[in-house]
Coordinates of C-alpha atoms and ligand atoms in Angstrom, one line a residue:
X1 CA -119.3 -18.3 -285.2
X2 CA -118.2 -15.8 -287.9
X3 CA -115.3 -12.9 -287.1
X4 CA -114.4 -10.1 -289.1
X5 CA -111.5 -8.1 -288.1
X6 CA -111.4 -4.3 -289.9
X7 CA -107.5 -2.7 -289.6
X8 CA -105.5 -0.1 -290.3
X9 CA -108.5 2.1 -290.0
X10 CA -107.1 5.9 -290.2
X11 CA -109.5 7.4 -288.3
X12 CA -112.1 6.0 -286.3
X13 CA -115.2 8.2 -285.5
X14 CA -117.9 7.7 -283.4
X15 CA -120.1 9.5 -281.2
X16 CA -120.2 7.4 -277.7
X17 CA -123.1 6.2 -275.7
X18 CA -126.8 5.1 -276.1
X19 CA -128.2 8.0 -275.4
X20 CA -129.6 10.8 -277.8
X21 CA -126.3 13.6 -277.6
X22 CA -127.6 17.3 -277.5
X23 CA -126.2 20.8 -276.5
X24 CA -122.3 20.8 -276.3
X25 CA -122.4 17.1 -276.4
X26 CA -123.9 17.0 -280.1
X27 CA -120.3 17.7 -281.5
X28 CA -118.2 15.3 -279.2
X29 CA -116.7 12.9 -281.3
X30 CA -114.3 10.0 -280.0
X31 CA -111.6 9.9 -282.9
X32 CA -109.1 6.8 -282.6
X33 CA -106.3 6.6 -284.9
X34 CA -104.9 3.4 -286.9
X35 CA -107.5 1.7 -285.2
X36 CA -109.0 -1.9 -286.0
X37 CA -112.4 -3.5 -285.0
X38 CA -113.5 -7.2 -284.3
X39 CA -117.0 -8.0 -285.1
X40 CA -118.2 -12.0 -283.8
X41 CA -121.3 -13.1 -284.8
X42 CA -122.5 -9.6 -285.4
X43 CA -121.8 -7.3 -282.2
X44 CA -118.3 -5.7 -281.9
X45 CA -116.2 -7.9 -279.3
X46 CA -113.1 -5.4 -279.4
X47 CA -111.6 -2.1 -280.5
X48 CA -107.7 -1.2 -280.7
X49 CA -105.9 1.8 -281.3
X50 CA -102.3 3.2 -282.4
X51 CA -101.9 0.0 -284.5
X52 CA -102.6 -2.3 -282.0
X53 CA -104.5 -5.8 -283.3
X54 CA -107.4 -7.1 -281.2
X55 CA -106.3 -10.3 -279.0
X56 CA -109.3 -11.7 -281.3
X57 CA -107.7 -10.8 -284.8
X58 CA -105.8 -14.0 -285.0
X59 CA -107.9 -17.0 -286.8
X60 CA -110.7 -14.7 -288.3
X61 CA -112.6 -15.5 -291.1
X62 CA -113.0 -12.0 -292.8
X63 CA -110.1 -9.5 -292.9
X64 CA -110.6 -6.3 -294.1
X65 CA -107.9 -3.9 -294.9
X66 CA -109.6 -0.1 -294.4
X67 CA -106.6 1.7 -296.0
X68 CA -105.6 4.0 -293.2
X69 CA -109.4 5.5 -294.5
X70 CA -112.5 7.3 -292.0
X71 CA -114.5 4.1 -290.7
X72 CA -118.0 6.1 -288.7
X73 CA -121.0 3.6 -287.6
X74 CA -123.8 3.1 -290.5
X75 CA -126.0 6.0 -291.0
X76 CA -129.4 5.8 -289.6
X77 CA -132.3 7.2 -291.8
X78 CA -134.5 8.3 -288.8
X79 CA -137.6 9.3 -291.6
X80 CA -138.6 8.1 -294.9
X81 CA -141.8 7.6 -296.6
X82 CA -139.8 5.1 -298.9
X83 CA -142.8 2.5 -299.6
X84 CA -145.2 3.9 -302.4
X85 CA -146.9 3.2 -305.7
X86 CA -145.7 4.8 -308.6
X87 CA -143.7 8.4 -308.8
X88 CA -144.5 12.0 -309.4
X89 CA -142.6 13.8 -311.7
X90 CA -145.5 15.0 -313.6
X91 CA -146.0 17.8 -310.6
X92 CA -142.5 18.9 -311.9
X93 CA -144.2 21.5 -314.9
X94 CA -146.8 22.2 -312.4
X95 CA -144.2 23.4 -310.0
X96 CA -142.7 25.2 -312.4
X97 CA -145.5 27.2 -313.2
X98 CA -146.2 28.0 -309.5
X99 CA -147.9 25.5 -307.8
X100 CA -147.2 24.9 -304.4
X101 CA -146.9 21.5 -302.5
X102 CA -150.2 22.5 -301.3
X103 CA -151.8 24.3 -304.0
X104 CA -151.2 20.3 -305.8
X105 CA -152.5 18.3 -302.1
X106 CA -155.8 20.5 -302.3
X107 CA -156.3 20.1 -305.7
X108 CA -156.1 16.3 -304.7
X109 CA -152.6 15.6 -306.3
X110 CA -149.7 14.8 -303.9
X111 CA -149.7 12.8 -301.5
X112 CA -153.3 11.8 -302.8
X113 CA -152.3 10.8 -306.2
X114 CA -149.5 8.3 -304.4
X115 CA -152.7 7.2 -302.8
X116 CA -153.6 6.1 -305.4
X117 CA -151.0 4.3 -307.4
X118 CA -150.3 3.0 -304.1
X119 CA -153.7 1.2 -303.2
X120 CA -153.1 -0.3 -306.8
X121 CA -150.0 -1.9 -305.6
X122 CA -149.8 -5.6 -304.4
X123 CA -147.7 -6.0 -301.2
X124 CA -145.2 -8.2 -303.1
X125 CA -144.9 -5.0 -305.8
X126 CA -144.4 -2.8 -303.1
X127 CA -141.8 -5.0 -301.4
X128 CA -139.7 -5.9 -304.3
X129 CA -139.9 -2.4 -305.5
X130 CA -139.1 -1.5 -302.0
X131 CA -135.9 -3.5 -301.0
X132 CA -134.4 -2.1 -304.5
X133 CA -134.0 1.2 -302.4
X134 CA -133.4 -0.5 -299.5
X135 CA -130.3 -1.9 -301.7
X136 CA -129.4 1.7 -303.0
X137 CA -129.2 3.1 -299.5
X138 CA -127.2 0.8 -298.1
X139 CA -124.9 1.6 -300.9
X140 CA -124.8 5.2 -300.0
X141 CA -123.9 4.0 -296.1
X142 CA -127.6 3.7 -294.3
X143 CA -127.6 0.3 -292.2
X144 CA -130.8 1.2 -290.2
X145 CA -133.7 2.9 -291.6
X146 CA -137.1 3.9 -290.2
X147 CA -140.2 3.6 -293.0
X148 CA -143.5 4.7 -292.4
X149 CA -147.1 3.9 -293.6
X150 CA -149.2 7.2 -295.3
X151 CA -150.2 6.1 -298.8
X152 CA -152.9 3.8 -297.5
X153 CA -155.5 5.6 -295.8
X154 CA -158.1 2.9 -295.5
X155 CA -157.5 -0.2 -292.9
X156 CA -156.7 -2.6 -295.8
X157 CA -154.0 -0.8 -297.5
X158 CA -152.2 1.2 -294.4
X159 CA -152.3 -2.4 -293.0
X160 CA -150.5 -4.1 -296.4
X161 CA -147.7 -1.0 -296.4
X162 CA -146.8 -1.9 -292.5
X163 CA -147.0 -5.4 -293.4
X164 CA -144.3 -4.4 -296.2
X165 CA -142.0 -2.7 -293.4
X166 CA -142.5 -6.3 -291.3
X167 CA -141.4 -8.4 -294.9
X168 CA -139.1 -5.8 -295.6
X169 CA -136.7 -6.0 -292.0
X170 CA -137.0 -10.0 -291.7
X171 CA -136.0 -10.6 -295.2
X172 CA -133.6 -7.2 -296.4
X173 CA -129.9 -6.5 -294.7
X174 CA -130.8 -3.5 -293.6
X175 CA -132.6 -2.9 -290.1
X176 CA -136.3 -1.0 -290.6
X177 CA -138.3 0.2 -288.3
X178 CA -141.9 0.8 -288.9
X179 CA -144.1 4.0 -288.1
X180 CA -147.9 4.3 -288.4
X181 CA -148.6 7.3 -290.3
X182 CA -152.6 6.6 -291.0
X183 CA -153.1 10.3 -290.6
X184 CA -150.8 11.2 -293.4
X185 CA -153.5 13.2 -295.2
X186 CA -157.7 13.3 -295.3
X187 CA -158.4 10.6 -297.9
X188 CA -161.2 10.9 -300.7
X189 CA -163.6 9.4 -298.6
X190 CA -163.6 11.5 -295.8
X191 CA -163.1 14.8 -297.9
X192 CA -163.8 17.6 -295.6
X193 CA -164.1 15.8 -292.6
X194 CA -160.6 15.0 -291.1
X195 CA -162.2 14.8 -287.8
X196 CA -164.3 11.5 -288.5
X197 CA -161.2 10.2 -290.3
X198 CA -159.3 10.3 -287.0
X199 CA -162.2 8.9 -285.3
X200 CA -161.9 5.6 -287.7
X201 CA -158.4 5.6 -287.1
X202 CA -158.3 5.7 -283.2
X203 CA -160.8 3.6 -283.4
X204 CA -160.2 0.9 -285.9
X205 CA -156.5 1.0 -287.3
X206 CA -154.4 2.6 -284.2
X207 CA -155.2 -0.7 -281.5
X208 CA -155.1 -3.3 -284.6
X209 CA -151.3 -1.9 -285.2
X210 CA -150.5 -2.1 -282.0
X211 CA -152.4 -5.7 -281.5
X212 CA -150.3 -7.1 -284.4
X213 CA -147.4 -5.2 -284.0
X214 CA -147.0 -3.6 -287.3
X215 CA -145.6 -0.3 -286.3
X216 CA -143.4 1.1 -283.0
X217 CA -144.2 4.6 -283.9
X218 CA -147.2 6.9 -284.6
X219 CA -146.9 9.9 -286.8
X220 CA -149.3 12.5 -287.8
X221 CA -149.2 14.8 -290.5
X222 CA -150.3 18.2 -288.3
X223 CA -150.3 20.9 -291.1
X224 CA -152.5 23.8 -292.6
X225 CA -155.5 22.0 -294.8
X226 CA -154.3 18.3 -293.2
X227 CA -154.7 17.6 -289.6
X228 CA -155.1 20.7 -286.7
X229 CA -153.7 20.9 -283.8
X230 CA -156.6 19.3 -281.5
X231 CA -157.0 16.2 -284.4
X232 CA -153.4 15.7 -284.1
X233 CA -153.3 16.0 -280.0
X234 CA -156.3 13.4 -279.7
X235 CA -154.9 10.9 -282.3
X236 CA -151.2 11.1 -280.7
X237 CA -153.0 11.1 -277.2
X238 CA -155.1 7.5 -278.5
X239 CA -151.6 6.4 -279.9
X240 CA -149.8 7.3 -276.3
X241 CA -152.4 5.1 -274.5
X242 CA -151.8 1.9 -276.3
X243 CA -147.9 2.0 -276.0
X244 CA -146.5 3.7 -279.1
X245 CA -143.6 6.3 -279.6
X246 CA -144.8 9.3 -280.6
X247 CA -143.5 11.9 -284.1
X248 CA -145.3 14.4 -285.6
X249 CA -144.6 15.9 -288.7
X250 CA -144.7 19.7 -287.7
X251 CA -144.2 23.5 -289.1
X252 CA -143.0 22.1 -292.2
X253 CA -145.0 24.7 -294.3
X254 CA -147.0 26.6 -291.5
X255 CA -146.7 27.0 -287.8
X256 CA -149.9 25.2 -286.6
X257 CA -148.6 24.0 -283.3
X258 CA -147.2 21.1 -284.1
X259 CA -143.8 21.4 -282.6
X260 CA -145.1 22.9 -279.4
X261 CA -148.0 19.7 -279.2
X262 CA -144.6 17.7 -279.7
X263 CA -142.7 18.8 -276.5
X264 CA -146.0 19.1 -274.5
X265 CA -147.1 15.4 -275.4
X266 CA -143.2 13.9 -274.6
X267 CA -142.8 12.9 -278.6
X268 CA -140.0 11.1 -279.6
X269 CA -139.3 13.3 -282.6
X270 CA -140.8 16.7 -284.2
X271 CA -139.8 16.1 -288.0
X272 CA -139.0 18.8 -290.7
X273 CA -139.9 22.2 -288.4
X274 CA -138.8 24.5 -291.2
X275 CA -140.9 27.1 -289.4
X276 CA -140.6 26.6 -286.3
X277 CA -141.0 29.6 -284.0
X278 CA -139.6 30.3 -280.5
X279 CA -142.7 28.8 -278.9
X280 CA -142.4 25.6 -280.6
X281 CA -138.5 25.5 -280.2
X282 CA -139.1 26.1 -276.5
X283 CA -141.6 23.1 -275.7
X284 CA -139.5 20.8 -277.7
X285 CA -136.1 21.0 -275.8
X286 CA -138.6 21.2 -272.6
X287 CA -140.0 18.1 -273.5
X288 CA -136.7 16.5 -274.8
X289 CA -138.0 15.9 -278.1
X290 CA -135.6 15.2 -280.8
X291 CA -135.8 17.9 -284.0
X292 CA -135.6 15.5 -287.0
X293 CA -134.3 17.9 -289.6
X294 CA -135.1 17.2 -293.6
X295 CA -132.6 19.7 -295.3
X296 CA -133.2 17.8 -298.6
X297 CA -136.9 18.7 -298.5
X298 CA -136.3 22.3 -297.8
X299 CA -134.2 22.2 -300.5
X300 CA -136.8 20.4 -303.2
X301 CA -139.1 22.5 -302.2
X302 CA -136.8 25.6 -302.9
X303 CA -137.9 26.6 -298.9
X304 CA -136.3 27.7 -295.9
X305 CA -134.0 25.8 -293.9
X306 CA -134.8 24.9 -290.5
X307 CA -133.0 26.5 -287.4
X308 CA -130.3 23.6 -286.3
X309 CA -128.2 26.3 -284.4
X310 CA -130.7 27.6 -282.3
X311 CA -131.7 24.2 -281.5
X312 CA -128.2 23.0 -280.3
X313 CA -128.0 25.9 -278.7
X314 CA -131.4 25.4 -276.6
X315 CA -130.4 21.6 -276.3
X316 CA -132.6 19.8 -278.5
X317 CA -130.6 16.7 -280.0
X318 CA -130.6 17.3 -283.4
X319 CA -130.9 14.1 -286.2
X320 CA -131.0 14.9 -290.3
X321 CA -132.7 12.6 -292.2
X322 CA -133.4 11.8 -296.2
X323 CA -137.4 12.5 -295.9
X324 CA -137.3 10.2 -299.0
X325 CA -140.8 10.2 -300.6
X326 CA -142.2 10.3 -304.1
X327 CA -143.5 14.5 -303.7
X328 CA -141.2 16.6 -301.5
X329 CA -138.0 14.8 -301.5
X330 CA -137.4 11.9 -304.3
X331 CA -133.2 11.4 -303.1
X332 CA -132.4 9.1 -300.4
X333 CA -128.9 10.2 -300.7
X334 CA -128.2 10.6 -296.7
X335 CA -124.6 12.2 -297.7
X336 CA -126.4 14.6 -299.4
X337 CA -128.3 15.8 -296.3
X338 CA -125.0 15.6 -294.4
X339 CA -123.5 18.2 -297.1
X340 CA -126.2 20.2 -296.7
X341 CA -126.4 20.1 -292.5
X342 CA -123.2 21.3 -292.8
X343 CA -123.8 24.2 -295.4
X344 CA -127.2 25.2 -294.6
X345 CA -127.3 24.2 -290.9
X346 CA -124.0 25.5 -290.4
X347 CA -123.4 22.6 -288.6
X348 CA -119.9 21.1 -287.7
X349 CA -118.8 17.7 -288.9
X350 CA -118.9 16.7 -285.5
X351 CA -122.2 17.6 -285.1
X352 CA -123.5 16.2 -288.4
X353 CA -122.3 12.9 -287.4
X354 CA -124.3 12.7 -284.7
X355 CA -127.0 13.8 -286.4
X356 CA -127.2 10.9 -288.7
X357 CA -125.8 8.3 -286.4
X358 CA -126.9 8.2 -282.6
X359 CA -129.2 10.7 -282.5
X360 CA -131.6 9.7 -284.9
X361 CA -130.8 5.4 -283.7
X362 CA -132.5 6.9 -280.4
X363 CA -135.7 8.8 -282.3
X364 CA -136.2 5.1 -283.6
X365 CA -135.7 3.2 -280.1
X366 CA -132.3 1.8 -281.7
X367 CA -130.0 3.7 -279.4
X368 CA -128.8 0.7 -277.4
X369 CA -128.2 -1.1 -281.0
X370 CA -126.7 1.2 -283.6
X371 CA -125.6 4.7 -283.9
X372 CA -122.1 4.5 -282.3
X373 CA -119.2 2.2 -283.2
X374 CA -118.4 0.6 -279.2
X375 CA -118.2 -2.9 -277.5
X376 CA -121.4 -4.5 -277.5
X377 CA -123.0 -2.8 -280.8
X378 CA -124.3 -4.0 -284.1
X379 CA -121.0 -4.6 -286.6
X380 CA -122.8 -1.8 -288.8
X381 CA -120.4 0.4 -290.3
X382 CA -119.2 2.4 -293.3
X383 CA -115.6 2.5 -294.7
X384 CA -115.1 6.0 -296.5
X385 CA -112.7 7.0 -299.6
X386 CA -112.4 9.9 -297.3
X387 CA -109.6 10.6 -294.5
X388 CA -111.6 12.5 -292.5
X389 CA -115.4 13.9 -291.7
X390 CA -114.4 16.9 -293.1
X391 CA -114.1 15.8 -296.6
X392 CA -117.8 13.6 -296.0
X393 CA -119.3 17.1 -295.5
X394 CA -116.9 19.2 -298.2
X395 CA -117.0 16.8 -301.4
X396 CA -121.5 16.5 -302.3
X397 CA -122.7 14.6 -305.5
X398 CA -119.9 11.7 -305.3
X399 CA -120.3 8.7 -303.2
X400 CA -117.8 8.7 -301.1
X401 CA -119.0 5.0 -299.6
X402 CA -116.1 3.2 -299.9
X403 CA -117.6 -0.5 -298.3
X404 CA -120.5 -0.9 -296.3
X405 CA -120.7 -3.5 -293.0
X406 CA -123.6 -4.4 -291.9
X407 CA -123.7 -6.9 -288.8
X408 CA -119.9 -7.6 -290.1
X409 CA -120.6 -8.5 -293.6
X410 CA -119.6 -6.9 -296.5
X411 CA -122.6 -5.7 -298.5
X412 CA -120.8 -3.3 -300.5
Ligands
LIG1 O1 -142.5 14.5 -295.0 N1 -145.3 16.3 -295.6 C1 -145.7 15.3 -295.5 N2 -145.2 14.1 -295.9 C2 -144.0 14.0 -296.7 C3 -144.3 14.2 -298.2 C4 -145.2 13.1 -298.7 C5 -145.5 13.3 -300.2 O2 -145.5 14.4 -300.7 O3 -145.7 12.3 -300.8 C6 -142.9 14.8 -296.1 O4 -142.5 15.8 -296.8
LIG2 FE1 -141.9 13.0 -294.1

């Protein structure tokens, strides 16, 4: 039995509850001060305020002196595309002479070209080369991550990427959850013919995922030139069937119906929805789907930012995430994306806590684990060289990750 006891914590902040937080809610906070927290065998056992010690704190085998600093729970990276073959800064000239992210995709670069250089890959490359971002993140504050499949797109190799998620969570600190994204783009072979390719998928990949279970999610890529509307509805319909959680990467460059599909199908999570339009905004906080926001992406990309007021405002939870991926967004810095929430979003600190704590834990089915730091949780949590949220969302291009607790041991 191990104990770690964390004191003289300046302010403690959490959001509260298992649930995803949206409206009002979004930006209620609990905020303890000169607090401590006892962590046995993983799960927090007790929390104390106004200097009080936990009856626990005598006889522990970890202390931890916070200096009177912000402790919040580990960030949660509710979307990344962080296993892949190779890089792609050679699109960087391309861009600069006016190619667009899809002007590249068509032309059979992007995601297409990882493809590539990711089929090449062994699974041991991909892990090894993997957990070394695993490693970074946690250094920045992630303790749970989702990861999803994509550079595959043929049975054997989006089968060896999930089998990297599986290697990746049993042997790495940090907790990663695994997302089938077979339907990421239309792969060489099926050029021109995305419906046959979601045939092979529903058919082939989607029930041997779930059979070996590889994946707790299902994504689709439901964009202009990728997959429509109907391919997208009929995959995530087959995916529904056999028990997964449902995302859908939606109005991230055009309003195809994406979002809408994602509140009419009862998805866990519309992702990026830098277009979204009032339609689409409408059937998502109808069908209580979570908007996973990507303000790093929009900003690689040099586009729009997506409409995080409006959505509190309609009372769809809102969750920012890294998006990190080789093309549109190659930072996994999730302070980053909590600098620009705040900026861009004009979201409150509040807010942009849950956003990267609870609210994206319950887009990943880790609600009742993570997310919030409360009696009964995961020991996952991040002491800041920062007094207060404020300065997390005020101070960008530092890391302000002071040490980093993950199940109660120090990993930074
Ligand atoms: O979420 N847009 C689709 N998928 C990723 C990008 C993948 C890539 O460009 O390699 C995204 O932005
Ligand atoms: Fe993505």
């Amino acid at each position: 039995m191990s104990t770690t006891l964390i004191k003289n914590i300046g302010i403690l902040q959490t959001p509260v509850g298992s649930h995803s937080h949206a409206g009002e809610e979004q930006g209620e906070n609990r905020k303890l001060h000169d607090a401590a927290i006892l962590i046995e065998n993983g799960l927090i056992t007790e929390i104390t305020d106004e200097g009080r010690l936990p009856q626990g704190a005598s006889g522990v085998d970890v202390t931890i002196d916070a200096d009177y600093r912000l402790v919040t729970p580990g960030l949660v990276d509710g979307h990344t595309h962080m296993v892949f073959g190779g890089y792609r800064q050679h699109e960087i000239p391309m861009k600069l002479k006016g190619a667009t992210y899809l002007d590249i995709l068509r032309a059979g670069g992007g995601i297409l070209d990882t493809v590539r250089k990711t089929r090449e890959a062994t699974e041991e490359d991909l892990v090894y080369k993997t957990s070394r971002f695993l490693d970074e993140m946690m250094g920045f504050g992630v303790t749970t991550c989702e990861s999803k499949s994509g550079y595959g797109l043929d049975f054997d190799n989006e089968m060896k990427m999930l089998a990297v998620n599986k290697k990746l969570d049993e042997r790495h600190p940090m907790d990663v959850v695994s997302t089938f994204l077979g339907p990421h783009a239309i792969p060489d072979e099926y050029k021109g013919d995305g419906d046959a390719y979601i045939d092979m998928v529903c058919e082939k990949m989607l029930p041997y995922v779930k059979e070996h279970d590889l994946a707790d999610y299902a994504d689709v890529f439901t964009e202009d030139s990728v997959f429509n509307y109907d391919q997208s509805r009929r995959y995530l319909e087959k995916a529904k069937e056999l028990g997964f959680g449902l995302k859908i990467h939606a109005d991230e460059i055009e309003a195809i119906g994406g979002s809408r599909l994602a509140g009419e199908i009862g998805a866990a999570s519309a992702e990026h929805l830098i277009v979204i339009n009032e339609e689409g905004l409408q059937s998502m906080a109808k069908g209580g789907t979570t908007a996973m926001c990507l303000p790093a992406t929009s900003f690689y990309l040099g586009a729009t930012f997506a409409p995080a007021r409006r959505m509190i405002e309609l009372g769809i939870p809102v969750a920012t995430a890294s998006d990190f991926n080789p093309g549109s967004c190659p930072s996994l810095n999730l302070q980053f994306v909590m600098n620009l929430a705040c900026i861009r979003y004009r979201m409150l600190p509040e807010e942009v806590l849950t956003a990267v704590t609870i609210n994206p834990a319950c887009a990943i089915g880790r609600g009742d684990r993570v997310g919030t730091l409360e009696v009964g949780k995961q020991g996952d949590l991040v002491i800041w060289n920062a007094p207060d949220m404020e300065m997390l969302c005020y101070r960008f291009g530092s890391n302000l990750a002071a040490k980093v607790i993950k199940k109660g041991n120090i990993i930074k």
